[in-house]
CSV table of C-alpha atoms in Angstrom, one decimal:
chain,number,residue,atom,x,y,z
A,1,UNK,CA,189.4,101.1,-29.6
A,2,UNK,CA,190.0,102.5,-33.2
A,3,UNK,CA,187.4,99.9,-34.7
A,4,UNK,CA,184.5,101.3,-31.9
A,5,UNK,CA,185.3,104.4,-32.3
A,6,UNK,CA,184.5,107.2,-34.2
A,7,UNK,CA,187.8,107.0,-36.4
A,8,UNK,CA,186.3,104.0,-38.2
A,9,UNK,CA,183.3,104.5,-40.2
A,10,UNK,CA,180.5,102.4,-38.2
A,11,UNK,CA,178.1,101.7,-41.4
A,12,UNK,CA,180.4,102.2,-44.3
A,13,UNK,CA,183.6,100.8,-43.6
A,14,UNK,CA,186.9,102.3,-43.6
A,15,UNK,CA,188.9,104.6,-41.4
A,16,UNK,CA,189.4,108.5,-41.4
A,17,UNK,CA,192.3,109.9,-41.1
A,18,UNK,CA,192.8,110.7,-37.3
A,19,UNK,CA,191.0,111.6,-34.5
A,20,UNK,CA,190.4,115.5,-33.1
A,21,UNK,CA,189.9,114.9,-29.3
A,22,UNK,CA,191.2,112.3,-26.5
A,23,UNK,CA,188.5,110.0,-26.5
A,24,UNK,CA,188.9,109.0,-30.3
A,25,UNK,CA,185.4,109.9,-31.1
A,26,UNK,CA,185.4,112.7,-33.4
A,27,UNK,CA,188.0,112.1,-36.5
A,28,UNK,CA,188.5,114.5,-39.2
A,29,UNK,CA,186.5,112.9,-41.6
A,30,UNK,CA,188.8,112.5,-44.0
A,31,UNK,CA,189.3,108.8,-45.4
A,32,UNK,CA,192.9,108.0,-46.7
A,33,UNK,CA,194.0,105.3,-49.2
A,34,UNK,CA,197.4,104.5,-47.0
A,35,UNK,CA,196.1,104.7,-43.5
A,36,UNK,CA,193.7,102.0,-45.0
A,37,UNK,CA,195.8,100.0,-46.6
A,38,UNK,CA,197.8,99.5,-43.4
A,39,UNK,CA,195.3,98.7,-41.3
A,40,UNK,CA,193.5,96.3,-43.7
A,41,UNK,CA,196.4,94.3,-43.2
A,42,UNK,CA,197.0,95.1,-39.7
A,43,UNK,CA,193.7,93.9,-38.8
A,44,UNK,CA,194.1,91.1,-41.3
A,45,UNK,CA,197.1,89.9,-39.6
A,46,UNK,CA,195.7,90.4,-35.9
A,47,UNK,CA,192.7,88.1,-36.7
A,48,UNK,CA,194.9,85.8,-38.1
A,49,UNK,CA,197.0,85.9,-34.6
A,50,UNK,CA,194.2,86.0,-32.4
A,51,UNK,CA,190.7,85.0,-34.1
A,52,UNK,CA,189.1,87.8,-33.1
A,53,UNK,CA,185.8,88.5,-34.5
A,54,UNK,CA,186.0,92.2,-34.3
A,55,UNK,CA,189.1,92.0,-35.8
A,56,UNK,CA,187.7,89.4,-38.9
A,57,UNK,CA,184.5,92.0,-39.2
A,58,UNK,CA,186.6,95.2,-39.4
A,59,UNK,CA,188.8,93.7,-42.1
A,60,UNK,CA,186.3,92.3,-43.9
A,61,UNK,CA,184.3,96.2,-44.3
A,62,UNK,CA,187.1,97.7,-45.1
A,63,UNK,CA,188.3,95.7,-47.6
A,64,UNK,CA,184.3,96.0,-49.1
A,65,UNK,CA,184.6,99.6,-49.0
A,66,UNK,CA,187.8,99.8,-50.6
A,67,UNK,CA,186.4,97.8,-53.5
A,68,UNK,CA,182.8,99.5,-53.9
A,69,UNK,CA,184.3,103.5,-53.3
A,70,UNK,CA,188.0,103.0,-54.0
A,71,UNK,CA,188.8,101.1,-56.9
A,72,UNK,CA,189.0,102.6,-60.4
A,73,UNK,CA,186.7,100.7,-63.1
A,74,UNK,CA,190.5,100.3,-65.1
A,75,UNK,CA,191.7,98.7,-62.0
A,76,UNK,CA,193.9,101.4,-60.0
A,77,UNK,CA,193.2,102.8,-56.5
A,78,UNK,CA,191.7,106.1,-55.8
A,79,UNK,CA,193.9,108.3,-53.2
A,80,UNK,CA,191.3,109.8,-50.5
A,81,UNK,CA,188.1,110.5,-50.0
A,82,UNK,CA,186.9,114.0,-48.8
A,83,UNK,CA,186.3,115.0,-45.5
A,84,UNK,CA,183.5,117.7,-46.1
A,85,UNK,CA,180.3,117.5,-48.7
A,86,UNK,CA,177.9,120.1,-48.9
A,87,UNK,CA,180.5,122.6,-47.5
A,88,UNK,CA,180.3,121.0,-44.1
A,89,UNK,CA,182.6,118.8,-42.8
A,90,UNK,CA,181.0,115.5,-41.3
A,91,UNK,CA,177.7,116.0,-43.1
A,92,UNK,CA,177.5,112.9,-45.0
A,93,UNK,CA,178.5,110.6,-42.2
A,94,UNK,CA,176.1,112.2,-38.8
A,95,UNK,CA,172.6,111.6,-37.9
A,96,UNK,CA,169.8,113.0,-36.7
A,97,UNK,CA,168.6,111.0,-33.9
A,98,UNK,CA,165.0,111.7,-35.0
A,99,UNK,CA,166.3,110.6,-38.8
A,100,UNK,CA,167.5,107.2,-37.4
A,101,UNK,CA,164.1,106.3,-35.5
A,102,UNK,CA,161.9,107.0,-38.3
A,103,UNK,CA,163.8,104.8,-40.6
A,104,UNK,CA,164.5,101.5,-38.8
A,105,UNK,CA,162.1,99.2,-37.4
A,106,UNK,CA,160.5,100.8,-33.8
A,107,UNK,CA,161.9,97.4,-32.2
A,108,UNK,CA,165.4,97.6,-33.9
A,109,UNK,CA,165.9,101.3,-32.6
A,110,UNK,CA,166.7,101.1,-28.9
A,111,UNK,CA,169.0,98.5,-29.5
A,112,UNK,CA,170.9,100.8,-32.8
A,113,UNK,CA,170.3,103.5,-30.1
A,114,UNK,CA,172.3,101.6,-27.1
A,115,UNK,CA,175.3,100.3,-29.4
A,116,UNK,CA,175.7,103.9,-31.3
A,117,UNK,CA,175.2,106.0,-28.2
A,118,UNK,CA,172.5,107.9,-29.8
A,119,UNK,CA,170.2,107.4,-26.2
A,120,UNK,CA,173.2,110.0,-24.9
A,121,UNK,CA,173.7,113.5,-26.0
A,122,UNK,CA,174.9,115.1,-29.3
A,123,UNK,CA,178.5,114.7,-29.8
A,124,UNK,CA,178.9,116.5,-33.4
A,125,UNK,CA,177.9,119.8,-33.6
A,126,UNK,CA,174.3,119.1,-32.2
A,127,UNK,CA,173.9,116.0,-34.4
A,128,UNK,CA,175.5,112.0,-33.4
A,129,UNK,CA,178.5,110.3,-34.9
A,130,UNK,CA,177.9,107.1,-34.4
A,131,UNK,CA,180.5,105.4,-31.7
A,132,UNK,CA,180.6,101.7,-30.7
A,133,UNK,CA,179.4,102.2,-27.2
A,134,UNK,CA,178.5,98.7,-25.6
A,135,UNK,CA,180.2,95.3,-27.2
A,136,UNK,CA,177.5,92.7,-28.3
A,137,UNK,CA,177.1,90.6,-25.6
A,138,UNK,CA,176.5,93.3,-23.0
A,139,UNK,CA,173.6,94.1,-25.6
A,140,UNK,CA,172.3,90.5,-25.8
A,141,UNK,CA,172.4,90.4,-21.3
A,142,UNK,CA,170.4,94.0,-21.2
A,143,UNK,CA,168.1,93.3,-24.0
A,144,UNK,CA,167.4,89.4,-23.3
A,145,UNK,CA,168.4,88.3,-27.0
A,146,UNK,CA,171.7,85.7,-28.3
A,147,UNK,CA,174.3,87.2,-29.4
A,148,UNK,CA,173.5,86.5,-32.5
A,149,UNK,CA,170.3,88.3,-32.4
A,150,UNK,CA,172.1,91.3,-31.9
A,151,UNK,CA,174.5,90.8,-34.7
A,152,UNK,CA,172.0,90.0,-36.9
A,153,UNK,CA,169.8,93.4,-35.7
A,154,UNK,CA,172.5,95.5,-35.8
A,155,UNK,CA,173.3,94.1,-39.2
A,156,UNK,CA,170.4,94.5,-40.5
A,157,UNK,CA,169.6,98.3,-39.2
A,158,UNK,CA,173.3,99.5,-40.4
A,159,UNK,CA,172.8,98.4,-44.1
A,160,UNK,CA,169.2,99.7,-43.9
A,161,UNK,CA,170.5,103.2,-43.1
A,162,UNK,CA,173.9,102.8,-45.1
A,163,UNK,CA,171.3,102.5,-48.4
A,164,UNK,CA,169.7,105.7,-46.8
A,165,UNK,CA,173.5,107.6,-45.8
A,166,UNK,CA,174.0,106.7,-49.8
A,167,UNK,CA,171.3,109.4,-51.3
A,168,UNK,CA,173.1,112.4,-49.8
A,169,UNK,CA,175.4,114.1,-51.3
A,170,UNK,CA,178.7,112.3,-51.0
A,171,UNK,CA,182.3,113.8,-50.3
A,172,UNK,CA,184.5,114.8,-53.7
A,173,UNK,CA,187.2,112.2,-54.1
A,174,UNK,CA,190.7,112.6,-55.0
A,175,UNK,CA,190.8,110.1,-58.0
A,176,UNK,CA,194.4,110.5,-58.3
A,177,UNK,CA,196.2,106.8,-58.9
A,178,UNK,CA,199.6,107.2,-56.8
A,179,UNK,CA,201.9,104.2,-57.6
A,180,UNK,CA,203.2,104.3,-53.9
A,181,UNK,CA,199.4,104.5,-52.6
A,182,UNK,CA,198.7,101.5,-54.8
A,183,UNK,CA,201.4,99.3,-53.9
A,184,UNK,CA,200.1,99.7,-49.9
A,185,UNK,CA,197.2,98.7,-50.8
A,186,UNK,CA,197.9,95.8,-53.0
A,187,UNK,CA,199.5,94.9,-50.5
A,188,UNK,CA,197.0,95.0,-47.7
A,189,UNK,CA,194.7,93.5,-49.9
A,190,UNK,CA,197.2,90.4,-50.5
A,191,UNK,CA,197.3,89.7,-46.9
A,192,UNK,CA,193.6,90.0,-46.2
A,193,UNK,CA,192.9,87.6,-48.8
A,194,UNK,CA,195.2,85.5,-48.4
A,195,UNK,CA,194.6,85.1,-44.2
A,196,UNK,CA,190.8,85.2,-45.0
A,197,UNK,CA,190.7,83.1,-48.0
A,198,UNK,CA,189.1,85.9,-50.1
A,199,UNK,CA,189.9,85.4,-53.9
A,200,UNK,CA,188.2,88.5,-54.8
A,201,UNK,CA,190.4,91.0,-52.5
A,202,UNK,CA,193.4,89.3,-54.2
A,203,UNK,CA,191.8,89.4,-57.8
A,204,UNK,CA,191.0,93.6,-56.7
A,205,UNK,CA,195.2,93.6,-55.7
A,206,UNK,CA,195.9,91.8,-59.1
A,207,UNK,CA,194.0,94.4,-60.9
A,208,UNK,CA,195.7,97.8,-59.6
A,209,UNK,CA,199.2,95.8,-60.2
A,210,UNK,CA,198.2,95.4,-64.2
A,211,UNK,CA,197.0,99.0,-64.0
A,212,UNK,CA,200.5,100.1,-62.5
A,213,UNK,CA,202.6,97.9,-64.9
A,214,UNK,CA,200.4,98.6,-67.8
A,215,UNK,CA,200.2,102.4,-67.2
A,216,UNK,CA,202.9,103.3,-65.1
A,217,UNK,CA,206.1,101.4,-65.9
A,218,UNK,CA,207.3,102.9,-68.7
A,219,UNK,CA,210.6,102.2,-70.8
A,220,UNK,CA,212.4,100.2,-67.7
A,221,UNK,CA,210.8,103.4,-65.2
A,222,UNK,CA,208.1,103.9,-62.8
A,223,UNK,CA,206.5,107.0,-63.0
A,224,UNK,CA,204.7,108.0,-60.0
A,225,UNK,CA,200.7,109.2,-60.8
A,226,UNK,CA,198.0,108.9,-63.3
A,227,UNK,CA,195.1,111.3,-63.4
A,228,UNK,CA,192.7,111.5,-66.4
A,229,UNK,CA,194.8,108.7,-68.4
A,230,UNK,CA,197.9,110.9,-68.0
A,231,UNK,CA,201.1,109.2,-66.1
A,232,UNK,CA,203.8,111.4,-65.3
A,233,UNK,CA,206.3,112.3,-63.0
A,234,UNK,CA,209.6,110.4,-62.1
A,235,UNK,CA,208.7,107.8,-59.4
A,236,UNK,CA,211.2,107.9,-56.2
A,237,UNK,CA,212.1,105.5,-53.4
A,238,UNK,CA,208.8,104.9,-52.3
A,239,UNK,CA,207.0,103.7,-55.6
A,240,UNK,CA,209.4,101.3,-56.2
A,241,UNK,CA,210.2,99.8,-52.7
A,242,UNK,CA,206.3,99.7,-51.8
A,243,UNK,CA,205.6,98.1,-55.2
A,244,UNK,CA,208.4,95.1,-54.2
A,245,UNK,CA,206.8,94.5,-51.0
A,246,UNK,CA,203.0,94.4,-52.6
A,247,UNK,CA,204.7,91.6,-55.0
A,248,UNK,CA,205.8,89.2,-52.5
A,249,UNK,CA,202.5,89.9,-50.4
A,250,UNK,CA,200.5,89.0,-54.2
A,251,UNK,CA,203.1,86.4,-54.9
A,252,UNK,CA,202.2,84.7,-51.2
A,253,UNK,CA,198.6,85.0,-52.0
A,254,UNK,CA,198.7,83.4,-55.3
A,255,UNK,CA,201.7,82.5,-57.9
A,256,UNK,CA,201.9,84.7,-61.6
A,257,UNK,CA,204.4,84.0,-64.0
A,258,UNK,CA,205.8,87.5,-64.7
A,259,UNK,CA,205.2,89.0,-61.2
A,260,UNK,CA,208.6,88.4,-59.3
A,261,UNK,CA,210.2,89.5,-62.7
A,262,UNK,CA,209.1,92.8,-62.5
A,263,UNK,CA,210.1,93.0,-58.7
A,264,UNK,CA,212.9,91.9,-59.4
A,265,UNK,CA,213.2,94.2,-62.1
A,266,UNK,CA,212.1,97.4,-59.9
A,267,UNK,CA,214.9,96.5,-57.6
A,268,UNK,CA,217.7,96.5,-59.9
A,269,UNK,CA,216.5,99.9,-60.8
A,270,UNK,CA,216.7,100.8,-57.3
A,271,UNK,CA,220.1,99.5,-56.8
A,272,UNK,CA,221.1,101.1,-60.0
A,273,UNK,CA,219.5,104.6,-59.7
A,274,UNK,CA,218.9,105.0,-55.6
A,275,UNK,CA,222.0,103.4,-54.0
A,276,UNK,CA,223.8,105.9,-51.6
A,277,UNK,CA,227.6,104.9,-51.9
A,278,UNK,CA,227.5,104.5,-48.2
A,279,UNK,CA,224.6,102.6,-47.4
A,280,UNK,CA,220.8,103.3,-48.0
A,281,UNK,CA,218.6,104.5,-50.5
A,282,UNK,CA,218.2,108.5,-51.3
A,283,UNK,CA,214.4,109.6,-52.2
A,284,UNK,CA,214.8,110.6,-55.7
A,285,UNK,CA,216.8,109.0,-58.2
A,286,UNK,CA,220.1,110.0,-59.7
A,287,UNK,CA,218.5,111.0,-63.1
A,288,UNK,CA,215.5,113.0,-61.1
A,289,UNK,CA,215.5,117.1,-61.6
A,290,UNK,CA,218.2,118.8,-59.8
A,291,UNK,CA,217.3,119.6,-55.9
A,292,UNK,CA,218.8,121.9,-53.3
A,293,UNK,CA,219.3,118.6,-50.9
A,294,UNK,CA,218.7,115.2,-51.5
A,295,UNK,CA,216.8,113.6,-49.2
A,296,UNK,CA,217.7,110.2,-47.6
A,297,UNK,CA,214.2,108.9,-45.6
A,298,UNK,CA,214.9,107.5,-42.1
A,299,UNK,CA,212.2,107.4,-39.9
A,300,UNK,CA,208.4,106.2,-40.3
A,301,UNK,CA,205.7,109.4,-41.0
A,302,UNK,CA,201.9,109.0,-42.0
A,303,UNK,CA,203.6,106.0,-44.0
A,304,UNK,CA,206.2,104.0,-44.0
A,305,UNK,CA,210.2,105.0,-44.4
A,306,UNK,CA,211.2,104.2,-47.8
A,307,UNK,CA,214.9,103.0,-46.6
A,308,UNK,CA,212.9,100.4,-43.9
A,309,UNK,CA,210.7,98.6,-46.4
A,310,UNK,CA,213.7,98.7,-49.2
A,311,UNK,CA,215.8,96.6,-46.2
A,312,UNK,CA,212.7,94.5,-45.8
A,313,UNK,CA,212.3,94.2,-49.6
A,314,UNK,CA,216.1,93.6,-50.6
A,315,UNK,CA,216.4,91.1,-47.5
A,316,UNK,CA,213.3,88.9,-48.5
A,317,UNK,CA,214.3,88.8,-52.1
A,318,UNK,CA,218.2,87.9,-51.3
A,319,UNK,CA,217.2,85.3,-49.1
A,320,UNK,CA,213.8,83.9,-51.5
A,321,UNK,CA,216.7,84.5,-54.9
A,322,UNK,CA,220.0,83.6,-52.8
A,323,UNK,CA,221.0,86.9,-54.6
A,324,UNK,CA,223.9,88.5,-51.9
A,325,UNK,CA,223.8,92.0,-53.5
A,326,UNK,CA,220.6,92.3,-52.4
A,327,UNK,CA,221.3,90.9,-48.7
A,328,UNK,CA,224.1,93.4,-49.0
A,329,UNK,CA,222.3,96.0,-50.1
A,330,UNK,CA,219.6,95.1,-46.8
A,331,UNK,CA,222.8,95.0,-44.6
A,332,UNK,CA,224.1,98.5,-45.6
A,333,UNK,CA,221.2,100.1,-45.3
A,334,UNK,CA,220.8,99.5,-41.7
A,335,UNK,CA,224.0,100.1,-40.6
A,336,UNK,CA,223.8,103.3,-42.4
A,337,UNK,CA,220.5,104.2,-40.4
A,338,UNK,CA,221.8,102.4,-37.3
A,339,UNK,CA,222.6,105.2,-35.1
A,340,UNK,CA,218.7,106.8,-35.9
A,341,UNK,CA,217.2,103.8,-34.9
A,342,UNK,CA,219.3,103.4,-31.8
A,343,UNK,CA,218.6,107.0,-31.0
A,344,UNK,CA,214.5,106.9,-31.3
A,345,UNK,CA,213.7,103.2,-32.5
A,346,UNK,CA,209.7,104.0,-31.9
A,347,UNK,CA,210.2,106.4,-34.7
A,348,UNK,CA,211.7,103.7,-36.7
A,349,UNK,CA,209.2,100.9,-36.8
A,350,UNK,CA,210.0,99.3,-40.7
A,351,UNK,CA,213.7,99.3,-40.2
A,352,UNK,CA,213.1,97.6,-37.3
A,353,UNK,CA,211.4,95.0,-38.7
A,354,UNK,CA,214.2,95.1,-41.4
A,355,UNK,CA,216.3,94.5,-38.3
A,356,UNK,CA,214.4,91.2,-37.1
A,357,UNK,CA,214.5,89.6,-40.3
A,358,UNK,CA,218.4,90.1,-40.7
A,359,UNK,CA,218.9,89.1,-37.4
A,360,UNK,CA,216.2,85.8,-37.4
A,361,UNK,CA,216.5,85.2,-40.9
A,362,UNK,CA,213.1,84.2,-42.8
A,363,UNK,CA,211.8,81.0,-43.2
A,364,UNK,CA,211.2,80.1,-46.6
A,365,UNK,CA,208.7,77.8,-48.0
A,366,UNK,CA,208.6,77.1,-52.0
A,367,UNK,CA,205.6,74.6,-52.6
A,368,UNK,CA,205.5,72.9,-56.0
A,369,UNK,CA,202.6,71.2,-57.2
A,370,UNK,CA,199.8,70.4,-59.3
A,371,UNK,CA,195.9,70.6,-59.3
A,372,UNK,CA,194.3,70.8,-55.6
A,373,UNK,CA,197.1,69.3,-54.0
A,374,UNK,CA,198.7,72.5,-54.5
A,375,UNK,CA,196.2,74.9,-52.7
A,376,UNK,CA,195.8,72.2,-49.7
A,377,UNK,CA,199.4,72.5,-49.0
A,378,UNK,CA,199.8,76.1,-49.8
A,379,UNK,CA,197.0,76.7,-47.3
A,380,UNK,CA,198.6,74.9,-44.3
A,381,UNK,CA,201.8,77.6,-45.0
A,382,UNK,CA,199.7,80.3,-46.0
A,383,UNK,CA,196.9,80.8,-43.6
A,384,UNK,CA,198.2,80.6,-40.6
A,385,UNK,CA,199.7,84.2,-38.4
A,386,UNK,CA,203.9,83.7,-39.6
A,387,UNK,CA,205.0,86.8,-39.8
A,388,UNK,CA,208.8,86.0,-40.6
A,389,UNK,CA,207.1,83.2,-43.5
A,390,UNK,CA,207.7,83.6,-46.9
A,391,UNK,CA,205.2,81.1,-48.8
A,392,UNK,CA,205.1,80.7,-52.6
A,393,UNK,CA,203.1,77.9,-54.3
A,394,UNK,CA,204.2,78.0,-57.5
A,395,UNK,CA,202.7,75.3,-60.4
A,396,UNK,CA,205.0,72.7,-61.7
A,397,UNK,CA,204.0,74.2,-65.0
A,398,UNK,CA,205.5,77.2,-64.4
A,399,UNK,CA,208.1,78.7,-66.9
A,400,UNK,CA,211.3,81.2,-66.1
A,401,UNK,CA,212.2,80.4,-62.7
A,402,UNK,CA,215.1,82.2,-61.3
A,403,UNK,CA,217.6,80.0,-61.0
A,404,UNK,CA,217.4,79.8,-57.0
A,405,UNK,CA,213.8,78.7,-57.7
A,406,UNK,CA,214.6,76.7,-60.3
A,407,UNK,CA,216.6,73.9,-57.7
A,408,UNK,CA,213.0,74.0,-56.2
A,409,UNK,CA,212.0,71.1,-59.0
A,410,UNK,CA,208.9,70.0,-59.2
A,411,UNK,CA,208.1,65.9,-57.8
A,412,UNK,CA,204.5,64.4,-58.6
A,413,UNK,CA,201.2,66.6,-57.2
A,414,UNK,CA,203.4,67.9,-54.4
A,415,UNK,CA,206.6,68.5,-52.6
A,416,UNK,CA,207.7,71.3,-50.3
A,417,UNK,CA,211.5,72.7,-49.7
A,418,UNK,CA,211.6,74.8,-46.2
A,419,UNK,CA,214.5,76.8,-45.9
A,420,UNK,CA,216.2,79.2,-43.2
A,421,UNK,CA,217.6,81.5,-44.1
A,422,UNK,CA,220.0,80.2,-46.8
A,423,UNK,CA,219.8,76.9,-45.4
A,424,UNK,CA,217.4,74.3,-47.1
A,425,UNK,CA,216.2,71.0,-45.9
A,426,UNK,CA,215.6,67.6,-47.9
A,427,UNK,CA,212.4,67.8,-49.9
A,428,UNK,CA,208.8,66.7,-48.1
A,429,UNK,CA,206.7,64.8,-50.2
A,430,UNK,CA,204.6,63.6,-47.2
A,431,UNK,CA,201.8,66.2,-46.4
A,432,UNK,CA,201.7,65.2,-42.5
A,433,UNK,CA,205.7,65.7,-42.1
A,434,UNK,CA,205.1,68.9,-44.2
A,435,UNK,CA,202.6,70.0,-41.3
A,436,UNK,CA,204.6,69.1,-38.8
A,437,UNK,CA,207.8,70.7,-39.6
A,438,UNK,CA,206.0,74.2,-40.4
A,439,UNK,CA,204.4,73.9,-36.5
A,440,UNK,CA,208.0,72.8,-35.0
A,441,UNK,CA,210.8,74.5,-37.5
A,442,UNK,CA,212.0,78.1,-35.9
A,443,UNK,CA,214.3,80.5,-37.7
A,444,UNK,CA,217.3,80.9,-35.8
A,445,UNK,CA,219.5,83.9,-35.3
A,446,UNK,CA,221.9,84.8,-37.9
A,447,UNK,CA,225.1,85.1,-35.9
């Protein structure tokens, strides 16, 4: 419903920031790096699940517009893009109905009309904002045409009044770089392009990771935003446990030398700086300016509670590194929070999946190889909806392997270890035993 409604931005891509009445057809206009970065991979992910086509098509626009209207030329993400321009709010993204039928071809407009709802009345202050009204194929029975006649059509008539939508004066944007911002989308674009087989959303997630590390990790530290070449400000909870999860997401897409270093460096710094003695992670550091409280996130907001993903983090790295202070660390955390989840758990959405992961232990797949054999295994782990699947395909030629990963040696063009939790099976060397033990091998619950 979010993808045909007004919420999501029918010719452009992208979603605003919420909606203003019941029906989900008006939004403040407002377009937010996070909320998009969530549901690039949320959509991502439900394709992936399902093969929806809606859900393939909406990923794939957003994605485009986060590249063509988001992305700085050095390589960072942008934070938001206005809701008003010309003093108006909305007035760079509704129509004119009279507008639309003088610019698209007189056969092309009653179908545009029927999908958009522009054959009803005004819903925007006496103008149309533009609302998925009727799906595709009830188009194709009322108007006598294939399906993918009407995709084609409807294709054609939304870029052909995008290029016209693109003349008018367009909303201010926050150009702001926010490291926490950035490491949501990195990692939304990871998983998009990874479950769509997209090199250049992952190449666009590699470049605002080099623009964080080369601009904002200074001297061992995150800082926590860059505006006009200027980084400042201590990072807290959020830069650094966001920017963990992004790295395993990038890591799953494609192997780096030097990546899982620096995650693994940003979470030593968290245990070292963030750590509450009895469990959990506070917001600021312990070297951060003085405040009246200091804060200790619990529950989910407009993003993600820092605590939930630094569980998720610290538990995927213990179990990818077999590195116990950071299992421990995953394991505190939640029984600090424990009685807040119990209390509201829909409030608490990323411990929860902290939760399942501690309880049903990943399952972890290291892939070492060499030349296409490589990507042709890596795909058959990596494609595919696994939620609770850590996949790395790292190159035999790869240098400075933790030591975990290290006992992950390489054997000819391939061989695959699959592990539970902290328990390993023998190496696969044969591709079709490989296949079949990824379709039939289940975690099992750590008891």
């Amino acid at each position: 419903r979010m993808a045909r409604g007004g919420m999501y931005d029918q010719l452009g891509g992208g979603f605003c920031r919420y909606s203003v009445d019941t029906r989900w057809e008006i939004p403040h206009f407002e377009k937010m790096l996070y909320d998009n970065a969530a549901l690039l991979a949320l959509y991502a992910e439900a394709r992936a699940a399902t093969g929806n086509p809606l859900f393939e098509r909406i990923t794939r626009e957003t994605a485009a517009w986060t590249l063509r209207e988001m992305q700085s030329p050095a390589g960072g993400y942008y934070s938001s893009l206005d809701a008003d321009s010309e003093g108006e709010e909305g007035r760079y993204y509704v129509w004119h109905r009279d507008e639309v039928r003088a610019h698209l071809d007189e056969a092309d407009y009653p179908l545009f009309a029927r999908r958009y709802g522009l054959d009803q009345a005004p819903n925007f202050e006496g103008h149309w904002h533009l609302n998925a009204r009727h799906t595709t194929a009830e188009l194709a029975a009322e108007f006598s045409l294939s399906e993918v006649e009407v995709r084609q059509r409807l294709a054609t008539a939304s870029a052909s009044l995008l290029q016209l939508r693109e003349r008018r004066v367009r909303p201010g944007r926050d150009d702001k770089i926010l490291t926490a911002w950035n490491g949501l989308m990195i990692r939304g674009m990871a998983i998009a392009g990874r479950l769509l087989d997209e090199p250049a959303w992952i190449e666009s997630a590699e470049r605002a990771l080099d623009f964080i590390h080369d601009r904002l990790w200074v001297n061992g530290r995150l800082l926590a935003t860059c505006k006009d070449e200027r980084a400042h400000l201590n990072a807290y909870l959020d830069d650094y446990v966001y920017l963990i999860d992004a790295i395993l997401e990038l890591l799953q897409a494609r192997w780096r030398d030097g990546d899982l270093a620096f995650a693994m460096e940003l979470a030593e710094v968290v245990l070292a700086h963030f750590a509450a003695a009895d469990g959990g992670f506070y917001f600021t550091s312990d070297d951060h300016e003085a405040l009246i409280q200091r804060p200790l996130p619990q529950h989910d907001d407009a993003t993600p509670s820092g605590n939930g993903i630094a569980a998720k983090v610290f538990g995927r790295l213990g179990h990818l590194l077999g590195e116990t202070r950071y299992l421990q660390a995953a394991e505190s955390t939640l029984k600090r929070l424990w009685g807040a989840l119990v209390q509201m758990p829909h409030g608490h959405a990323s411990l929860l999946v902290a939760l399942e992961e501690s309880l049903f232990p990943l399952q972890i797949v290291i892939i070492r190889g060499t030349g296409s054999t490589l990507p042709d295994w890596h795909d058959l782990a990596a494609r595919s909806y696994a939620p609770r699947r850590l996949a790395l395909a790292i190159p035999n030629e790869a240098r400075d392997l933790p030591a975990q990963l290290q006992q992950r040696k390489p054997e000819g063009d391939a061989v695959a270890y699959i592990c539970n939790g902290l328990t390993c099976g023998a190496p696969l060397r044969d591709r079709s035993e490989f296949t079949r033990q990824l379709s039939t091998t289940e975690p099992q619950e750590n008891p």
